[in-house]
């Protein structure tokens, strides 16, 4: 029976390069990624080998898949796994990168941004409309809308944060570093606004307070988890 284990991802929108470097370190120890899993990867035990890893973002029709993977194979990149529009490849060190210049790297993130935008913008619009509905309704309708709004917000906030990160990555490659850094601050600005709402606005049971608490949790919880995981991996590397 093959040995397998799971490792957590830092989130490709937030830590793509760190994830790829982490997969390389595991390959050097004989643990090779063979599939995507929820918020991470499955690794399989094998021979210690040096692989470099890279991801591509592209929506493919079934008839396009063979030509797409053959193109990368001819360039020295072996397909490892796919999850939706995310495709993971590996190659020997020294292989020409999948994206070797700024224009093609920008194209990579444009592919991801187009797919993300098509999902995130409608989700945010619907979520905002439902929250507005909770603020102007009453009785049982208000209760139902609040439940729907909470569920949508739980999905919308991480999705929006991911979209912000993908646009930031694109602008960083384009040389718009100020814009890239600024847009990454949006979640933390919203966090500060939510804290002020909770602290200074009356009506602890109002819809706006409920939304503020959700924003605080949605920003604080992932940040704490990311901090703990980063500290864990740093401590683990220092011991090896």
PDB file of C-alpha atoms in Angstrom:
ATOM      1  CA  UNK A   1       0.000   0.000   0.000  1.00  0.00           C
ATOM      2  CA  UNK A   2       1.384   3.389  -1.002  1.00  0.00           C
ATOM      3  CA  UNK A   3       2.171   5.932   1.691  1.00  0.00           C
ATOM      4  CA  UNK A   4       0.347   9.221   1.288  1.00  0.00           C
ATOM      5  CA  UNK A   5      -0.059  12.368   3.338  1.00  0.00           C
ATOM      6  CA  UNK A   6      -1.758  15.734   3.142  1.00  0.00           C
ATOM      7  CA  UNK A   7      -0.124  19.159   3.302  1.00  0.00           C
ATOM      8  CA  UNK A   8      -1.914  22.481   3.513  1.00  0.00           C
ATOM      9  CA  UNK A   9      -1.684  25.123   0.796  1.00  0.00           C
ATOM     10  CA  UNK A  10      -0.995  28.754   1.547  1.00  0.00           C
ATOM     11  CA  UNK A  11      -3.561  29.597  -1.139  1.00  0.00           C
ATOM     12  CA  UNK A  12      -2.355  29.911  -4.727  1.00  0.00           C
ATOM     13  CA  UNK A  13      -3.703  33.453  -5.002  1.00  0.00           C
ATOM     14  CA  UNK A  14      -1.709  34.459  -1.925  1.00  0.00           C
ATOM     15  CA  UNK A  15       1.379  32.238  -1.883  1.00  0.00           C
ATOM     16  CA  UNK A  16       1.839  30.526  -5.248  1.00  0.00           C
ATOM     17  CA  UNK A  17       5.649  30.728  -5.274  1.00  0.00           C
ATOM     18  CA  UNK A  18       5.901  29.531  -1.657  1.00  0.00           C
ATOM     19  CA  UNK A  19       3.635  26.579  -2.428  1.00  0.00           C
ATOM     20  CA  UNK A  20       5.723  25.567  -5.437  1.00  0.00           C
ATOM     21  CA  UNK A  21       8.944  25.833  -3.432  1.00  0.00           C
ATOM     22  CA  UNK A  22       7.395  23.797  -0.614  1.00  0.00           C
ATOM     23  CA  UNK A  23       6.420  21.037  -3.060  1.00  0.00           C
ATOM     24  CA  UNK A  24      10.006  20.990  -4.331  1.00  0.00           C
ATOM     25  CA  UNK A  25      11.366  20.579  -0.796  1.00  0.00           C
ATOM     26  CA  UNK A  26       9.027  17.661  -0.200  1.00  0.00           C
ATOM     27  CA  UNK A  27      10.119  16.018  -3.482  1.00  0.00           C
ATOM     28  CA  UNK A  28      13.724  16.203  -2.294  1.00  0.00           C
ATOM     29  CA  UNK A  29      12.584  14.207   0.748  1.00  0.00           C
ATOM     30  CA  UNK A  30      10.804  11.645  -1.430  1.00  0.00           C
ATOM     31  CA  UNK A  31       7.286  13.010  -1.064  1.00  0.00           C
ATOM     32  CA  UNK A  32       5.783  13.893  -4.450  1.00  0.00           C
ATOM     33  CA  UNK A  33       2.484  15.685  -5.011  1.00  0.00           C
ATOM     34  CA  UNK A  34      -0.054  13.641  -6.956  1.00  0.00           C
ATOM     35  CA  UNK A  35      -3.325  15.523  -6.533  1.00  0.00           C
ATOM     36  CA  UNK A  36      -5.094  18.592  -5.220  1.00  0.00           C
ATOM     37  CA  UNK A  37      -7.132  18.278  -2.040  1.00  0.00           C
ATOM     38  CA  UNK A  38      -9.335  20.719  -0.153  1.00  0.00           C
ATOM     39  CA  UNK A  39      -7.056  23.638   0.789  1.00  0.00           C
ATOM     40  CA  UNK A  40      -3.938  21.605   0.036  1.00  0.00           C
ATOM     41  CA  UNK A  41      -2.261  18.693  -1.728  1.00  0.00           C
ATOM     42  CA  UNK A  42      -1.906  14.934  -1.436  1.00  0.00           C
ATOM     43  CA  UNK A  43       1.678  13.656  -1.467  1.00  0.00           C
ATOM     44  CA  UNK A  44       2.845  10.126  -2.248  1.00  0.00           C
ATOM     45  CA  UNK A  45       6.016   8.532  -0.895  1.00  0.00           C
ATOM     46  CA  UNK A  46       8.626   7.600  -3.476  1.00  0.00           C
ATOM     47  CA  UNK A  47      12.238   8.057  -4.471  1.00  0.00           C
ATOM     48  CA  UNK A  48      13.968  11.292  -3.493  1.00  0.00           C
ATOM     49  CA  UNK A  49      14.072  13.432  -6.655  1.00  0.00           C
ATOM     50  CA  UNK A  50      14.511  17.099  -7.475  1.00  0.00           C
ATOM     51  CA  UNK A  51      11.488  18.553  -9.262  1.00  0.00           C
ATOM     52  CA  UNK A  52      10.438  22.133  -9.834  1.00  0.00           C
ATOM     53  CA  UNK A  53       6.717  22.898  -9.905  1.00  0.00           C
ATOM     54  CA  UNK A  54       4.514  25.424 -11.651  1.00  0.00           C
ATOM     55  CA  UNK A  55       0.801  26.102 -12.058  1.00  0.00           C
ATOM     56  CA  UNK A  56      -1.215  27.398 -14.971  1.00  0.00           C
ATOM     57  CA  UNK A  57      -4.742  28.791 -14.936  1.00  0.00           C
ATOM     58  CA  UNK A  58      -6.833  27.993 -17.973  1.00  0.00           C
ATOM     59  CA  UNK A  59     -10.392  26.920 -18.662  1.00  0.00           C
ATOM     60  CA  UNK A  60     -10.282  24.011 -21.106  1.00  0.00           C
ATOM     61  CA  UNK A  61     -12.883  22.296 -23.215  1.00  0.00           C
ATOM     62  CA  UNK A  62     -12.607  18.523 -23.314  1.00  0.00           C
ATOM     63  CA  UNK A  63     -11.338  18.529 -26.900  1.00  0.00           C
ATOM     64  CA  UNK A  64      -8.612  21.066 -25.993  1.00  0.00           C
ATOM     65  CA  UNK A  65      -7.066  19.118 -23.119  1.00  0.00           C
ATOM     66  CA  UNK A  66      -4.843  16.724 -25.102  1.00  0.00           C
ATOM     67  CA  UNK A  67      -3.277  19.482 -27.209  1.00  0.00           C
ATOM     68  CA  UNK A  68      -2.796  21.678 -24.128  1.00  0.00           C
ATOM     69  CA  UNK A  69      -1.001  19.027 -22.080  1.00  0.00           C
ATOM     70  CA  UNK A  70       1.044  17.871 -25.101  1.00  0.00           C
ATOM     71  CA  UNK A  71       2.276  21.448 -25.552  1.00  0.00           C
ATOM     72  CA  UNK A  72       3.650  21.536 -22.005  1.00  0.00           C
ATOM     73  CA  UNK A  73       5.024  18.013 -22.269  1.00  0.00           C
ATOM     74  CA  UNK A  74       7.029  18.992 -25.352  1.00  0.00           C
ATOM     75  CA  UNK A  75       8.526  21.853 -23.312  1.00  0.00           C
ATOM     76  CA  UNK A  76       9.608  19.449 -20.562  1.00  0.00           C
ATOM     77  CA  UNK A  77       6.697  19.938 -18.155  1.00  0.00           C
ATOM     78  CA  UNK A  78       4.799  16.864 -16.941  1.00  0.00           C
ATOM     79  CA  UNK A  79       1.160  17.261 -15.951  1.00  0.00           C
ATOM     80  CA  UNK A  80       0.594  16.227 -12.330  1.00  0.00           C
ATOM     81  CA  UNK A  81      -3.000  17.123 -11.529  1.00  0.00           C
ATOM     82  CA  UNK A  82      -5.842  19.483 -12.358  1.00  0.00           C
ATOM     83  CA  UNK A  83      -8.617  20.976 -10.263  1.00  0.00           C
ATOM     84  CA  UNK A  84     -11.114  22.967 -12.293  1.00  0.00           C
ATOM     85  CA  UNK A  85      -9.133  25.573 -14.216  1.00  0.00           C
ATOM     86  CA  UNK A  86      -5.939  25.074 -12.145  1.00  0.00           C
ATOM     87  CA  UNK A  87      -3.282  22.796 -13.651  1.00  0.00           C
ATOM     88  CA  UNK A  88      -0.152  21.666 -11.806  1.00  0.00           C
ATOM     89  CA  UNK A  89       3.039  20.670 -13.655  1.00  0.00           C
ATOM     90  CA  UNK A  90       6.519  19.520 -12.676  1.00  0.00           C
ATOM     91  CA  UNK A  91       9.862  19.406 -14.475  1.00  0.00           C
ATOM     92  CA  UNK A  92      13.559  18.867 -13.947  1.00  0.00           C
ATOM     93  CA  UNK A  93      15.545  21.848 -12.600  1.00  0.00           C
ATOM     94  CA  UNK A  94      16.770  24.053 -15.431  1.00  0.00           C
ATOM     95  CA  UNK A  95      13.682  23.505 -17.587  1.00  0.00           C
ATOM     96  CA  UNK A  96      12.511  26.735 -19.213  1.00  0.00           C
ATOM     97  CA  UNK A  97       9.716  28.241 -17.077  1.00  0.00           C
ATOM     98  CA  UNK A  98       6.156  27.939 -18.331  1.00  0.00           C
ATOM     99  CA  UNK A  99       5.975  31.723 -18.248  1.00  0.00           C
ATOM    100  CA  UNK A 100       9.364  33.217 -19.029  1.00  0.00           C
ATOM    101  CA  UNK A 101       8.582  36.914 -19.577  1.00  0.00           C
ATOM    102  CA  UNK A 102       6.309  39.611 -18.226  1.00  0.00           C
ATOM    103  CA  UNK A 103       3.756  39.519 -21.056  1.00  0.00           C
ATOM    104  CA  UNK A 104       3.088  35.796 -20.758  1.00  0.00           C
ATOM    105  CA  UNK A 105       2.982  35.999 -16.953  1.00  0.00           C
ATOM    106  CA  UNK A 106       0.417  38.799 -17.189  1.00  0.00           C
ATOM    107  CA  UNK A 107      -1.592  36.590 -19.566  1.00  0.00           C
ATOM    108  CA  UNK A 108      -1.518  33.819 -16.951  1.00  0.00           C
ATOM    109  CA  UNK A 109      -3.097  36.059 -14.322  1.00  0.00           C
ATOM    110  CA  UNK A 110      -5.545  37.544 -16.830  1.00  0.00           C
ATOM    111  CA  UNK A 111      -6.850  34.026 -17.456  1.00  0.00           C
ATOM    112  CA  UNK A 112      -7.365  33.560 -13.725  1.00  0.00           C
ATOM    113  CA  UNK A 113      -8.858  37.033 -13.245  1.00  0.00           C
ATOM    114  CA  UNK A 114     -11.414  36.497 -15.992  1.00  0.00           C
ATOM    115  CA  UNK A 115     -12.635  33.285 -14.406  1.00  0.00           C
ATOM    116  CA  UNK A 116     -12.611  34.772 -10.902  1.00  0.00           C
ATOM    117  CA  UNK A 117     -14.449  37.935 -11.958  1.00  0.00           C
ATOM    118  CA  UNK A 118     -17.234  35.960 -13.615  1.00  0.00           C
ATOM    119  CA  UNK A 119     -17.956  34.222 -10.310  1.00  0.00           C
ATOM    120  CA  UNK A 120     -17.136  36.831  -7.679  1.00  0.00           C
ATOM    121  CA  UNK A 121     -18.858  39.970  -9.009  1.00  0.00           C
ATOM    122  CA  UNK A 122     -22.350  38.398  -9.317  1.00  0.00           C
ATOM    123  CA  UNK A 123     -21.890  36.800  -5.885  1.00  0.00           C
ATOM    124  CA  UNK A 124     -20.980  40.129  -4.261  1.00  0.00           C
ATOM    125  CA  UNK A 125     -23.867  41.949  -5.973  1.00  0.00           C
ATOM    126  CA  UNK A 126     -26.401  39.359  -4.785  1.00  0.00           C
ATOM    127  CA  UNK A 127     -24.935  39.410  -1.269  1.00  0.00           C
ATOM    128  CA  UNK A 128     -25.167  43.212  -1.048  1.00  0.00           C
ATOM    129  CA  UNK A 129     -28.769  43.169  -2.307  1.00  0.00           C
ATOM    130  CA  UNK A 130     -29.769  40.553   0.270  1.00  0.00           C
ATOM    131  CA  UNK A 131     -28.153  42.585   3.072  1.00  0.00           C
ATOM    132  CA  UNK A 132     -30.051  45.668   1.899  1.00  0.00           C
ATOM    133  CA  UNK A 133     -33.179  43.553   2.018  1.00  0.00           C
ATOM    134  CA  UNK A 134     -32.539  42.646   5.655  1.00  0.00           C
ATOM    135  CA  UNK A 135     -32.194  46.329   6.556  1.00  0.00           C
ATOM    136  CA  UNK A 136     -35.520  47.402   5.040  1.00  0.00           C
ATOM    137  CA  UNK A 137     -37.627  44.327   5.873  1.00  0.00           C
ATOM    138  CA  UNK A 138     -39.255  43.143   9.093  1.00  0.00           C
ATOM    139  CA  UNK A 139     -40.657  40.047  10.763  1.00  0.00           C
ATOM    140  CA  UNK A 140     -40.178  36.566   9.337  1.00  0.00           C
ATOM    141  CA  UNK A 141     -38.950  37.888   5.976  1.00  0.00           C
ATOM    142  CA  UNK A 142     -36.155  39.742   7.755  1.00  0.00           C
ATOM    143  CA  UNK A 143     -35.148  36.550   9.600  1.00  0.00           C
ATOM    144  CA  UNK A 144     -35.062  34.521   6.395  1.00  0.00           C
ATOM    145  CA  UNK A 145     -33.061  37.178   4.561  1.00  0.00           C
ATOM    146  CA  UNK A 146     -30.562  37.381   7.432  1.00  0.00           C
ATOM    147  CA  UNK A 147     -29.916  33.639   7.233  1.00  0.00           C
ATOM    148  CA  UNK A 148     -29.444  33.847   3.454  1.00  0.00           C
ATOM    149  CA  UNK A 149     -27.226  36.924   3.843  1.00  0.00           C
ATOM    150  CA  UNK A 150     -25.007  35.195   6.404  1.00  0.00           C
ATOM    151  CA  UNK A 151     -24.559  32.143   4.159  1.00  0.00           C
ATOM    152  CA  UNK A 152     -23.762  34.289   1.123  1.00  0.00           C
ATOM    153  CA  UNK A 153     -21.321  36.421   3.117  1.00  0.00           C
ATOM    154  CA  UNK A 154     -19.450  33.350   4.365  1.00  0.00           C
ATOM    155  CA  UNK A 155     -18.847  32.493   0.699  1.00  0.00           C
ATOM    156  CA  UNK A 156     -18.462  36.024  -0.680  1.00  0.00           C
ATOM    157  CA  UNK A 157     -15.792  37.427   1.651  1.00  0.00           C
ATOM    158  CA  UNK A 158     -13.137  34.713   1.015  1.00  0.00           C
ATOM    159  CA  UNK A 159     -14.027  34.783  -2.699  1.00  0.00           C
ATOM    160  CA  UNK A 160     -13.587  38.562  -2.826  1.00  0.00           C
ATOM    161  CA  UNK A 161     -10.298  38.350  -0.916  1.00  0.00           C
ATOM    162  CA  UNK A 162      -9.041  35.774  -3.413  1.00  0.00           C
ATOM    163  CA  UNK A 163     -10.083  37.997  -6.326  1.00  0.00           C
ATOM    164  CA  UNK A 164      -8.245  40.944  -4.759  1.00  0.00           C
ATOM    165  CA  UNK A 165      -5.107  38.816  -4.438  1.00  0.00           C
ATOM    166  CA  UNK A 166      -5.251  37.666  -8.074  1.00  0.00           C
ATOM    167  CA  UNK A 167      -5.548  41.246  -9.339  1.00  0.00           C
ATOM    168  CA  UNK A 168      -2.719  42.282  -7.029  1.00  0.00           C
ATOM    169  CA  UNK A 169      -0.519  39.530  -8.508  1.00  0.00           C
ATOM    170  CA  UNK A 170      -1.277  40.733 -12.040  1.00  0.00           C
ATOM    171  CA  UNK A 171      -0.545  44.380 -11.235  1.00  0.00           C
ATOM    172  CA  UNK A 172       2.676  43.416  -9.469  1.00  0.00           C
ATOM    173  CA  UNK A 173       3.913  41.647 -12.620  1.00  0.00           C
ATOM    174  CA  UNK A 174       2.916  44.689 -14.702  1.00  0.00           C
ATOM    175  CA  UNK A 175       5.092  46.860 -12.465  1.00  0.00           C
ATOM    176  CA  UNK A 176       2.174  48.594 -10.711  1.00  0.00           C
ATOM    177  CA  UNK A 177       3.556  47.781  -7.276  1.00  0.00           C
ATOM    178  CA  UNK A 178       1.860  50.676  -5.481  1.00  0.00           C
ATOM    179  CA  UNK A 179      -1.545  49.619  -6.791  1.00  0.00           C
ATOM    180  CA  UNK A 180      -0.802  45.977  -5.977  1.00  0.00           C
ATOM    181  CA  UNK A 181       0.088  46.796  -2.365  1.00  0.00           C
ATOM    182  CA  UNK A 182      -2.844  49.170  -1.986  1.00  0.00           C
ATOM    183  CA  UNK A 183      -5.482  46.709  -3.144  1.00  0.00           C
ATOM    184  CA  UNK A 184      -4.160  44.043  -0.754  1.00  0.00           C
ATOM    185  CA  UNK A 185      -4.934  46.432   2.116  1.00  0.00           C
ATOM    186  CA  UNK A 186      -8.668  46.480   1.303  1.00  0.00           C
ATOM    187  CA  UNK A 187      -9.593  43.562   3.638  1.00  0.00           C
ATOM    188  CA  UNK A 188      -7.751  45.199   6.527  1.00  0.00           C
ATOM    189  CA  UNK A 189      -9.408  48.567   5.844  1.00  0.00           C
ATOM    190  CA  UNK A 190     -12.784  46.798   5.936  1.00  0.00           C
ATOM    191  CA  UNK A 191     -11.704  45.112   9.174  1.00  0.00           C
ATOM    192  CA  UNK A 192     -10.928  48.512  10.735  1.00  0.00           C
ATOM    193  CA  UNK A 193     -14.285  49.922   9.581  1.00  0.00           C
ATOM    194  CA  UNK A 194     -16.110  46.887  10.999  1.00  0.00           C
ATOM    195  CA  UNK A 195     -14.375  47.308  14.372  1.00  0.00           C
ATOM    196  CA  UNK A 196     -15.426  50.969  14.485  1.00  0.00           C
ATOM    197  CA  UNK A 197     -19.020  50.030  13.624  1.00  0.00           C
ATOM    198  CA  UNK A 198     -19.121  47.529  16.487  1.00  0.00           C
ATOM    199  CA  UNK A 199     -17.506  49.986  18.891  1.00  0.00           C
ATOM    200  CA  UNK A 200     -19.342  53.197  18.068  1.00  0.00           C
ATOM    201  CA  UNK A 201     -22.632  52.449  16.263  1.00  0.00           C
ATOM    202  CA  UNK A 202     -25.704  51.725  18.398  1.00  0.00           C
ATOM    203  CA  UNK A 203     -27.861  48.658  17.803  1.00  0.00           C
ATOM    204  CA  UNK A 204     -25.982  45.502  18.777  1.00  0.00           C
ATOM    205  CA  UNK A 205     -28.607  43.246  17.138  1.00  0.00           C
ATOM    206  CA  UNK A 206     -28.949  45.145  13.880  1.00  0.00           C
ATOM    207  CA  UNK A 207     -28.107  43.725  10.460  1.00  0.00           C
ATOM    208  CA  UNK A 208     -25.205  46.144  10.091  1.00  0.00           C
ATOM    209  CA  UNK A 209     -23.676  44.888  13.349  1.00  0.00           C
ATOM    210  CA  UNK A 210     -24.093  41.284  12.239  1.00  0.00           C
ATOM    211  CA  UNK A 211     -22.331  42.101   8.972  1.00  0.00           C
ATOM    212  CA  UNK A 212     -19.556  43.906  10.869  1.00  0.00           C
ATOM    213  CA  UNK A 213     -18.965  40.886  13.105  1.00  0.00           C
ATOM    214  CA  UNK A 214     -18.776  38.640  10.032  1.00  0.00           C
ATOM    215  CA  UNK A 215     -16.225  40.909   8.347  1.00  0.00           C
ATOM    216  CA  UNK A 216     -14.104  40.900  11.514  1.00  0.00           C
ATOM    217  CA  UNK A 217     -14.206  37.102  11.684  1.00  0.00           C
ATOM    218  CA  UNK A 218     -13.601  36.652   7.951  1.00  0.00           C
ATOM    219  CA  UNK A 219     -10.430  38.763   8.071  1.00  0.00           C
ATOM    220  CA  UNK A 220      -9.124  37.793  11.511  1.00  0.00           C
ATOM    221  CA  UNK A 221      -9.570  34.008  11.326  1.00  0.00           C
ATOM    222  CA  UNK A 222      -7.653  33.402   8.044  1.00  0.00           C
ATOM    223  CA  UNK A 223      -4.939  35.812   9.214  1.00  0.00           C
ATOM    224  CA  UNK A 224      -4.500  33.889  12.475  1.00  0.00           C
ATOM    225  CA  UNK A 225      -4.476  30.530  10.665  1.00  0.00           C
ATOM    226  CA  UNK A 226      -1.937  31.844   8.129  1.00  0.00           C
ATOM    227  CA  UNK A 227       0.259  33.168  10.947  1.00  0.00           C
ATOM    228  CA  UNK A 228       0.159  29.876  12.843  1.00  0.00           C
ATOM    229  CA  UNK A 229       0.904  27.830   9.714  1.00  0.00           C
ATOM    230  CA  UNK A 230       3.783  30.133   8.714  1.00  0.00           C
ATOM    231  CA  UNK A 231       5.295  29.879  12.196  1.00  0.00           C
ATOM    232  CA  UNK A 232       4.876  26.098  12.148  1.00  0.00           C
ATOM    233  CA  UNK A 233       6.657  25.705   8.799  1.00  0.00           C
ATOM    234  CA  UNK A 234       9.471  28.056   9.857  1.00  0.00           C
ATOM    235  CA  UNK A 235      10.026  26.071  13.068  1.00  0.00           C
ATOM    236  CA  UNK A 236       9.894  22.806  11.131  1.00  0.00           C
ATOM    237  CA  UNK A 237      12.488  24.022   8.601  1.00  0.00           C
ATOM    238  CA  UNK A 238      14.796  25.216  11.371  1.00  0.00           C
ATOM    239  CA  UNK A 239      14.833  21.711  12.873  1.00  0.00           C
ATOM    240  CA  UNK A 240      15.792  20.017   9.603  1.00  0.00           C
TER     241      UNK A 240
END
